[in-house]
Amino acid sequence: MMQPIVLGIETSCDETAIGIVRGRTLLANVIASSVEEHARFGGVVPEIASRAHLEAMLPSIQRAVTDAKISLKDIDAIAVTAGPGLVGALLVGVASASGLAQGLGRPLYGVNHLAAHVSVEYLTHDKPTDPTIALLVSGGHSSLLQVDDITGSITKLGATMDDAAGEAFDKIARLLALGFPGGPAIDREAQGGSPTAIDFPRGLTTSQDWQSRPYEFSFSGLKTAVARYLENTPRFVRADVAASFQEAVVDVLLLKALAACKSTGINSLVIAGGVAANSRLRAVAADRCEKAGVQLRIPAAGLCTDNGAMVAALGSLMLSSGRPATHGAFDADSSLKVEQVNL
Ligand code: KG4
Ligand code: ZN
């Protein structure tokens, strides 16, 4: 039997993204970003994002259907990001998805953006990858999760107490005049620098922290340390600052993720979210996981930042595991908790 086709819609931030999968096979992944319209403000402006989603929605759906070489009526189910994210931006996606699902007479799954980030990795594996520890690092969220079943059983082990990892990259990039979004810019700049040039602090890694909050993150002290270093060092080497800052983030993320693997006895780690595209994080993770005997899975770099394929992937997994669709009209939930996989 042919596997069902699922179309996923993602509009939680500044990407209007449509993905189409058949079972676990990716058929289309269309991304229209309004990032350039936000760049001069140094961050995403919600009103601009909502308007851009409205304009990009129909052309993006049309392009995805064309890329997938299907027609709209071939779609078996629709999935949409219901939260967390910018409420106005989410609403455009939810309204579009509801209309499409009703028009086609197909089930609709309102799904969690964070779980979707993790589930995109499942597109590349035939066998279930549960249980796993997941390190979810994006612009809005950073948490360590125990995933027993990606379609319904996610436990939060810890999260950031202040900035998200991606947010830290974005803020340091601004200090270094590297533009927005900062992650890719720091990643590039760091290639020419030394990760050991400056010994920046690793947040929440004292022995006291390991006792009381082993899986929490904090990046605000690191941000202050970088700012102070720049103030006190007029002739700083930008590439060294970028590489040393990046190293501090990567080090602490992996220390905590591998500690979670060890204490739960789960020898599997998925790293997901925009920061998982970071080349240094990918390299150091590969090295440390191999040494620790932990199986590492990271989505292809292009599927780490926001996309529709991840939403379609989670919808497809929900459908194949017999999870009920979302009934009736539903609102977007801008602060949807990571443990709640669907509405
Ligand atoms: O997952 P994502 O696309 O959106 C959210 O759900 O937040 O993550 C965006 C974040 C941004 O903060 C961006 O700077 C960061 O991911 N990012 C990176 C890299 N590519 C994107 N951070 C570090 N290195 C990268 N190569
Ligand atoms: Zn995201």
Short mmCIF file of C-alpha atoms and ligand atoms in Angstrom, two decimals:
data_model
loop_
_atom_site.label_atom_id
_atom_site.label_comp_id
_atom_site.label_asym_id
_atom_site.label_seq_id
_atom_site.Cartn_x
_atom_site.Cartn_y
_atom_site.Cartn_z
CA MET A 1 0.00 0.00 0.00
CA MET A 2 1.13 3.55 -0.75
CA GLN A 3 2.10 5.50 2.36
CA PRO A 4 -0.14 8.49 3.17
CA ILE A 5 0.82 11.95 1.98
CA VAL A 6 0.96 14.70 4.61
CA LEU A 7 1.33 18.43 4.00
CA GLY A 8 2.85 20.46 6.85
CA ILE A 9 2.54 24.22 7.39
CA GLU A 10 4.98 26.19 9.55
CA THR A 11 4.53 29.90 10.36
CA SER A 12 5.68 30.27 13.97
CA CYS A 13 8.33 32.91 13.27
CA ASP A 14 9.59 34.48 10.05
CA GLU A 15 9.52 31.48 7.72
CA THR A 16 6.43 30.60 5.72
CA ALA A 17 7.29 26.97 5.16
CA ILE A 18 5.45 24.13 3.49
CA GLY A 19 6.65 20.53 3.52
CA ILE A 20 5.16 17.45 1.95
CA VAL A 21 6.08 13.90 2.94
CA ARG A 22 4.91 10.49 1.85
CA GLY A 23 5.36 8.29 4.90
CA ARG A 24 8.96 9.06 5.82
CA THR A 25 9.95 10.28 2.37
CA LEU A 26 10.39 14.00 1.82
CA LEU A 27 8.64 15.13 -1.38
CA ALA A 28 8.79 18.92 -1.09
CA ASN A 29 10.24 21.54 1.23
CA VAL A 30 9.42 25.14 0.29
CA ILE A 31 10.61 28.02 2.48
CA ALA A 32 9.73 31.69 1.96
CA SER A 33 11.55 33.76 4.56
CA SER A 34 10.89 37.37 5.53
CA VAL A 35 14.28 37.51 7.30
CA GLU A 36 15.57 40.33 5.10
CA GLU A 37 12.63 42.53 6.04
CA HIS A 38 13.55 42.11 9.71
CA ALA A 39 17.32 42.42 9.37
CA ARG A 40 17.47 46.21 9.74
CA PHE A 41 15.55 45.94 13.04
CA GLY A 42 18.02 43.37 14.40
CA GLY A 43 15.26 40.89 15.20
CA VAL A 44 11.92 39.56 14.01
CA VAL A 45 9.10 42.15 13.96
CA PRO A 46 5.81 40.27 14.60
CA GLU A 47 3.54 42.46 12.42
CA ILE A 48 5.91 42.22 9.47
CA ALA A 49 6.09 38.45 9.88
CA SER A 50 2.29 38.00 9.94
CA ARG A 51 1.80 40.06 6.81
CA ALA A 52 4.59 38.22 5.00
CA HIS A 53 2.98 34.86 5.89
CA LEU A 54 -0.34 35.99 4.40
CA GLU A 55 1.36 36.97 1.16
CA ALA A 56 3.53 33.88 0.88
CA MET A 57 1.04 31.20 1.95
CA LEU A 58 -0.83 30.34 -1.25
CA PRO A 59 2.13 30.59 -3.64
CA SER A 60 4.20 28.43 -1.26
CA ILE A 61 1.52 25.73 -1.03
CA GLN A 62 1.20 25.76 -4.80
CA ARG A 63 4.93 25.43 -5.28
CA ALA A 64 5.20 22.60 -2.78
CA VAL A 65 2.43 20.65 -4.51
CA THR A 66 4.15 21.19 -7.86
CA ASP A 67 7.57 20.19 -6.45
CA ALA A 68 6.04 17.03 -4.97
CA LYS A 69 4.43 16.22 -8.33
CA ILE A 70 1.07 15.64 -6.72
CA SER A 71 -2.25 17.45 -6.79
CA LEU A 72 -4.01 18.87 -3.74
CA LYS A 73 -6.53 16.04 -3.66
CA ASP A 74 -3.71 13.48 -3.20
CA ILE A 75 -3.04 14.89 0.27
CA ASP A 76 -4.26 12.54 3.02
CA ALA A 77 -3.76 14.81 6.04
CA ILE A 78 -2.64 18.32 6.96
CA ALA A 79 -0.37 19.22 9.90
CA VAL A 80 0.26 22.73 11.15
CA THR A 81 2.40 24.32 13.85
CA ALA A 82 -0.05 25.29 16.59
CA GLY A 83 2.63 26.73 18.89
CA PRO A 84 4.82 27.92 20.44
CA GLY A 85 5.69 31.05 18.49
CA LEU A 86 4.44 34.51 17.57
CA VAL A 87 0.68 34.43 17.99
CA GLY A 88 -0.21 36.49 14.90
CA ALA A 89 2.18 34.48 12.76
CA LEU A 90 0.86 31.15 14.08
CA LEU A 91 -2.73 32.21 13.40
CA VAL A 92 -2.06 32.65 9.69
CA GLY A 93 -0.80 29.06 9.52
CA VAL A 94 -3.60 27.60 11.62
CA ALA A 95 -6.33 29.42 9.66
CA SER A 96 -4.81 28.37 6.32
CA ALA A 97 -4.44 24.76 7.44
CA SER A 98 -8.00 24.61 8.78
CA GLY A 99 -9.37 25.99 5.52
CA LEU A 100 -7.35 23.55 3.47
CA ALA A 101 -8.30 20.56 5.64
CA GLN A 102 -11.98 21.47 5.52
CA GLY A 103 -11.96 22.16 1.81
CA LEU A 104 -10.29 18.82 1.07
CA GLY A 105 -12.21 16.90 3.76
CA ARG A 106 -8.99 15.67 5.37
CA PRO A 107 -7.89 15.36 9.02
CA LEU A 108 -5.91 18.18 10.57
CA TYR A 109 -3.17 17.83 13.19
CA GLY A 110 -2.23 20.90 15.23
CA VAL A 111 1.29 20.06 16.36
CA ASN A 112 4.05 21.41 18.58
CA HIS A 113 6.86 23.24 16.80
CA LEU A 114 9.47 21.90 19.23
CA ALA A 115 8.47 18.27 18.84
CA ALA A 116 8.43 18.87 15.08
CA HIS A 117 12.08 20.05 15.22
CA VAL A 118 13.01 16.71 16.79
CA SER A 119 10.81 14.60 14.54
CA VAL A 120 12.34 15.80 11.26
CA GLU A 121 15.25 13.55 12.11
CA TYR A 122 12.90 10.57 11.91
CA LEU A 123 12.50 11.13 8.18
CA THR A 124 15.90 9.56 7.68
CA HIS A 125 15.30 6.35 9.64
CA ASP A 126 13.04 3.39 8.97
CA LYS A 127 13.15 2.09 12.49
CA PRO A 128 11.78 3.91 15.54
CA THR A 129 14.44 5.99 17.26
CA ASP A 130 12.66 6.10 20.63
CA PRO A 131 13.58 6.33 23.38
CA THR A 132 16.14 9.04 22.93
CA ILE A 133 17.52 12.07 24.67
CA ALA A 134 16.92 15.19 22.57
CA LEU A 135 18.87 18.41 22.80
CA LEU A 136 16.59 21.04 21.31
CA VAL A 137 18.43 24.28 20.61
CA SER A 138 16.71 27.02 18.64
CA GLY A 139 16.27 30.77 18.64
CA GLY A 140 13.36 30.71 21.06
CA HIS A 141 13.97 27.56 23.10
CA SER A 142 16.73 25.44 24.54
CA SER A 143 15.90 22.28 26.40
CA LEU A 144 16.95 18.76 27.15
CA LEU A 145 14.20 16.22 26.60
CA GLN A 146 13.63 12.56 27.18
CA VAL A 147 11.58 11.32 24.24
CA ASP A 148 9.89 7.98 24.88
CA ASP A 149 7.49 8.44 21.98
CA ILE A 150 7.76 11.45 19.71
CA THR A 151 4.00 11.36 19.00
CA GLY A 152 2.96 11.61 22.63
CA SER A 153 5.49 11.10 25.39
CA ILE A 154 8.08 13.82 25.90
CA THR A 155 9.53 14.69 29.31
CA LYS A 156 11.44 17.89 29.88
CA LEU A 157 14.62 17.24 31.85
CA GLY A 158 15.75 20.85 31.86
CA ALA A 159 15.75 24.10 29.90
CA THR A 160 17.47 27.44 29.75
CA MET A 161 16.94 29.74 32.69
CA ASP A 162 17.49 32.84 30.56
CA ASP A 163 18.44 33.12 26.88
CA ALA A 164 17.98 30.35 24.34
CA ALA A 165 21.20 29.13 22.72
CA GLY A 166 20.26 30.67 19.35
CA GLU A 167 19.38 33.94 21.06
CA ALA A 168 22.87 33.97 22.60
CA PHE A 169 24.39 33.54 19.12
CA ASP A 170 22.19 36.36 17.81
CA LYS A 171 23.14 38.73 20.66
CA ILE A 172 26.88 38.08 20.42
CA ALA A 173 26.72 38.50 16.66
CA ARG A 174 25.22 41.92 17.23
CA LEU A 175 28.05 42.83 19.64
CA LEU A 176 30.54 41.72 16.99
CA ALA A 177 28.67 43.60 14.22
CA LEU A 178 28.11 40.37 12.31
CA GLY A 179 24.44 40.97 11.45
CA PHE A 180 21.23 38.98 11.93
CA PRO A 181 20.57 36.10 12.24
CA GLY A 182 23.76 35.66 14.18
CA GLY A 183 24.20 31.88 14.30
CA PRO A 184 25.34 31.31 10.73
CA ALA A 185 27.50 34.49 10.84
CA ILE A 186 29.34 33.39 14.01
CA ASP A 187 29.72 29.89 12.62
CA ARG A 188 31.48 31.36 9.54
CA GLU A 189 33.58 33.89 11.45
CA ALA A 190 34.70 31.22 13.94
CA GLN A 191 36.24 29.13 11.14
CA GLY A 192 39.16 31.58 11.12
CA GLY A 193 39.58 31.79 14.89
CA SER A 194 40.82 29.73 17.81
CA PRO A 195 38.27 28.10 20.13
CA THR A 196 40.79 28.18 22.97
CA ALA A 197 41.94 31.81 22.55
CA ILE A 198 39.67 33.10 25.34
CA ASP A 199 38.40 31.04 28.26
CA PHE A 200 34.76 32.14 28.47
CA PRO A 201 32.57 30.79 31.31
CA ARG A 202 30.48 27.61 31.02
CA GLY A 203 27.16 28.46 32.67
CA LEU A 204 25.76 26.24 35.47
CA THR A 205 28.64 23.76 35.58
CA THR A 206 29.91 24.13 39.15
CA SER A 207 29.68 21.00 41.30
CA GLN A 208 26.80 22.68 43.13
CA ASP A 209 24.99 23.18 39.78
CA TRP A 210 25.55 19.56 38.80
CA GLN A 211 23.81 18.61 42.06
CA SER A 212 20.86 20.95 41.96
CA ARG A 213 20.20 21.72 38.26
CA PRO A 214 22.19 19.36 36.06
CA TYR A 215 20.08 19.90 32.94
CA GLU A 216 19.41 23.63 33.12
CA PHE A 217 21.27 26.06 30.89
CA SER A 218 22.22 29.71 31.37
CA PHE A 219 23.84 31.89 28.71
CA SER A 220 23.44 35.34 30.23
CA GLY A 221 26.74 35.15 32.17
CA LEU A 222 28.53 34.18 28.99
CA LYS A 223 26.98 37.10 27.15
CA THR A 224 28.14 39.50 29.88
CA ALA A 225 31.63 37.97 29.83
CA VAL A 226 31.92 38.49 26.08
CA ALA A 227 30.65 42.08 26.35
CA ARG A 228 33.16 42.82 29.12
CA TYR A 229 35.99 41.23 27.16
CA LEU A 230 35.18 43.42 24.15
CA GLU A 231 35.09 46.56 26.31
CA ASN A 232 38.42 45.74 27.92
CA THR A 233 40.18 44.60 24.76
CA PRO A 234 40.21 47.40 22.18
CA ARG A 235 42.19 45.35 19.65
CA PHE A 236 40.33 42.10 20.01
CA VAL A 237 40.47 39.50 17.24
CA ARG A 238 36.89 39.02 16.11
CA ALA A 239 37.37 35.48 14.81
CA ASP A 240 38.89 34.40 18.14
CA VAL A 241 36.01 35.91 20.11
CA ALA A 242 33.48 34.16 17.82
CA ALA A 243 35.28 30.81 18.04
CA SER A 244 35.78 30.98 21.82
CA PHE A 245 32.19 32.05 22.46
CA GLN A 246 30.92 29.28 20.18
CA GLU A 247 33.13 26.77 21.99
CA ALA A 248 31.69 27.75 25.37
CA VAL A 249 28.12 27.20 24.11
CA VAL A 250 28.94 23.92 22.36
CA ASP A 251 30.87 22.61 25.35
CA VAL A 252 28.12 23.23 27.88
CA LEU A 253 25.34 21.93 25.60
CA LEU A 254 27.16 18.65 25.05
CA LEU A 255 28.33 18.25 28.66
CA LYS A 256 24.71 18.36 29.78
CA ALA A 257 23.27 16.30 26.93
CA LEU A 258 25.77 13.49 27.50
CA ALA A 259 25.22 13.65 31.26
CA ALA A 260 21.50 13.09 30.55
CA CYS A 261 22.31 10.09 28.34
CA LYS A 262 24.50 8.65 31.06
CA SER A 263 22.11 9.09 33.97
CA THR A 264 19.05 7.81 32.07
CA GLY A 265 20.98 4.97 30.44
CA ILE A 266 19.62 6.05 27.04
CA ASN A 267 22.46 5.74 24.56
CA SER A 268 20.85 7.80 21.83
CA LEU A 269 21.00 11.55 21.29
CA VAL A 270 19.12 13.68 18.76
CA ILE A 271 20.24 17.30 18.37
CA ALA A 272 17.60 19.51 16.75
CA GLY A 273 16.60 23.13 16.17
CA GLY A 274 18.35 25.96 14.35
CA VAL A 275 21.55 25.80 16.41
CA ALA A 276 21.96 22.13 15.43
CA ALA A 277 23.07 23.52 12.05
CA ASN A 278 26.22 24.81 13.79
CA SER A 279 29.27 23.15 12.27
CA ARG A 280 31.32 23.11 15.48
CA LEU A 281 28.43 21.64 17.51
CA ARG A 282 28.06 18.90 14.90
CA ALA A 283 31.77 18.08 14.89
CA VAL A 284 32.30 18.08 18.66
CA ALA A 285 29.05 16.13 19.19
CA ALA A 286 30.20 13.44 16.75
CA ASP A 287 33.51 13.13 18.55
CA ARG A 288 32.18 13.08 22.12
CA CYS A 289 29.25 10.76 21.32
CA GLU A 290 31.58 8.27 19.72
CA LYS A 291 33.79 8.28 22.81
CA ALA A 292 30.75 7.90 25.09
CA GLY A 293 29.20 5.10 23.02
CA VAL A 294 26.13 7.21 22.29
CA GLN A 295 24.41 6.99 18.93
CA LEU A 296 24.15 10.54 17.56
CA ARG A 297 21.52 11.75 15.12
CA ILE A 298 21.36 15.29 13.74
CA PRO A 299 19.10 16.33 10.85
CA ALA A 300 20.75 17.54 7.64
CA ALA A 301 21.83 21.16 8.24
CA GLY A 302 19.10 22.46 5.91
CA LEU A 303 16.39 20.78 7.99
CA CYS A 304 17.58 22.15 11.37
CA THR A 305 16.25 25.69 11.01
CA ASP A 306 12.50 26.23 10.69
CA ASN A 307 10.88 24.35 7.82
CA GLY A 308 7.63 22.69 6.82
CA ALA A 309 9.10 19.23 6.36
CA MET A 310 9.43 18.86 10.12
CA VAL A 311 5.76 19.66 10.62
CA ALA A 312 4.76 17.22 7.87
CA ALA A 313 7.09 14.61 9.42
CA LEU A 314 5.43 14.89 12.82
CA GLY A 315 1.97 14.84 11.21
CA SER A 316 2.93 11.71 9.30
CA LEU A 317 4.14 10.00 12.49
CA MET A 318 0.92 11.00 14.30
CA LEU A 319 -1.14 9.55 11.46
CA SER A 320 0.79 6.28 11.23
CA SER A 321 0.69 5.74 15.00
CA GLY A 322 -3.08 6.18 15.03
CA ARG A 323 -3.13 9.36 17.08
CA PRO A 324 -6.45 11.22 16.82
CA ALA A 325 -6.60 14.32 14.64
CA THR A 326 -7.35 17.70 16.19
CA HIS A 327 -11.12 18.10 16.32
CA GLY A 328 -13.03 21.25 15.53
CA ALA A 329 -11.67 24.77 15.41
CA PHE A 330 -8.59 25.45 17.53
CA ASP A 331 -6.53 28.46 18.40
CA ALA A 332 -2.81 28.78 18.12
CA ASP A 333 -1.09 28.59 21.51
CA SER A 334 1.87 30.94 21.53
CA SER A 335 3.26 29.40 24.73
CA LEU A 336 2.52 25.73 24.05
CA LYS A 337 4.61 23.57 26.41
CA VAL A 338 7.18 21.24 24.94
CA GLU A 339 5.54 18.18 26.54
CA GLN A 340 2.30 18.76 24.64
CA VAL A 341 2.93 17.23 21.23
CA ASN A 342 -0.44 18.11 19.71
CA LEU A 343 -3.64 20.00 20.45
O1 KG4 B 1 14.89 26.66 14.98
P1 KG4 B 1 15.05 28.01 14.42
O2 KG4 B 1 15.12 28.16 12.93
O3 KG4 B 1 13.91 28.96 14.91
C1 KG4 B 1 13.33 28.88 16.17
O4 KG4 B 1 12.46 27.99 16.37
O5 KG4 B 1 13.76 29.68 17.02
O6 KG4 B 1 16.36 28.59 15.11
C2 KG4 B 1 16.85 29.85 14.75
C3 KG4 B 1 18.12 30.10 15.55
C4 KG4 B 1 18.66 31.50 15.40
O7 KG4 B 1 18.92 32.04 16.68
C5 KG4 B 1 19.95 31.31 14.61
O8 KG4 B 1 20.93 32.27 14.94
C6 KG4 B 1 20.35 29.91 15.02
O9 KG4 B 1 19.14 29.20 15.12
N1 KG4 B 1 21.25 29.28 14.04
C7 KG4 B 1 22.52 28.93 14.31
C8 KG4 B 1 23.07 28.45 13.09
N2 KG4 B 1 22.09 28.50 12.14
C9 KG4 B 1 20.98 29.01 12.75
N3 KG4 B 1 23.24 29.03 15.44
C10 KG4 B 1 24.52 28.61 15.40
N4 KG4 B 1 25.12 28.16 14.26
C11 KG4 B 1 24.44 28.05 13.11
N5 KG4 B 1 25.05 27.60 12.00
ZN ZN B 2 12.16 26.52 15.29
#
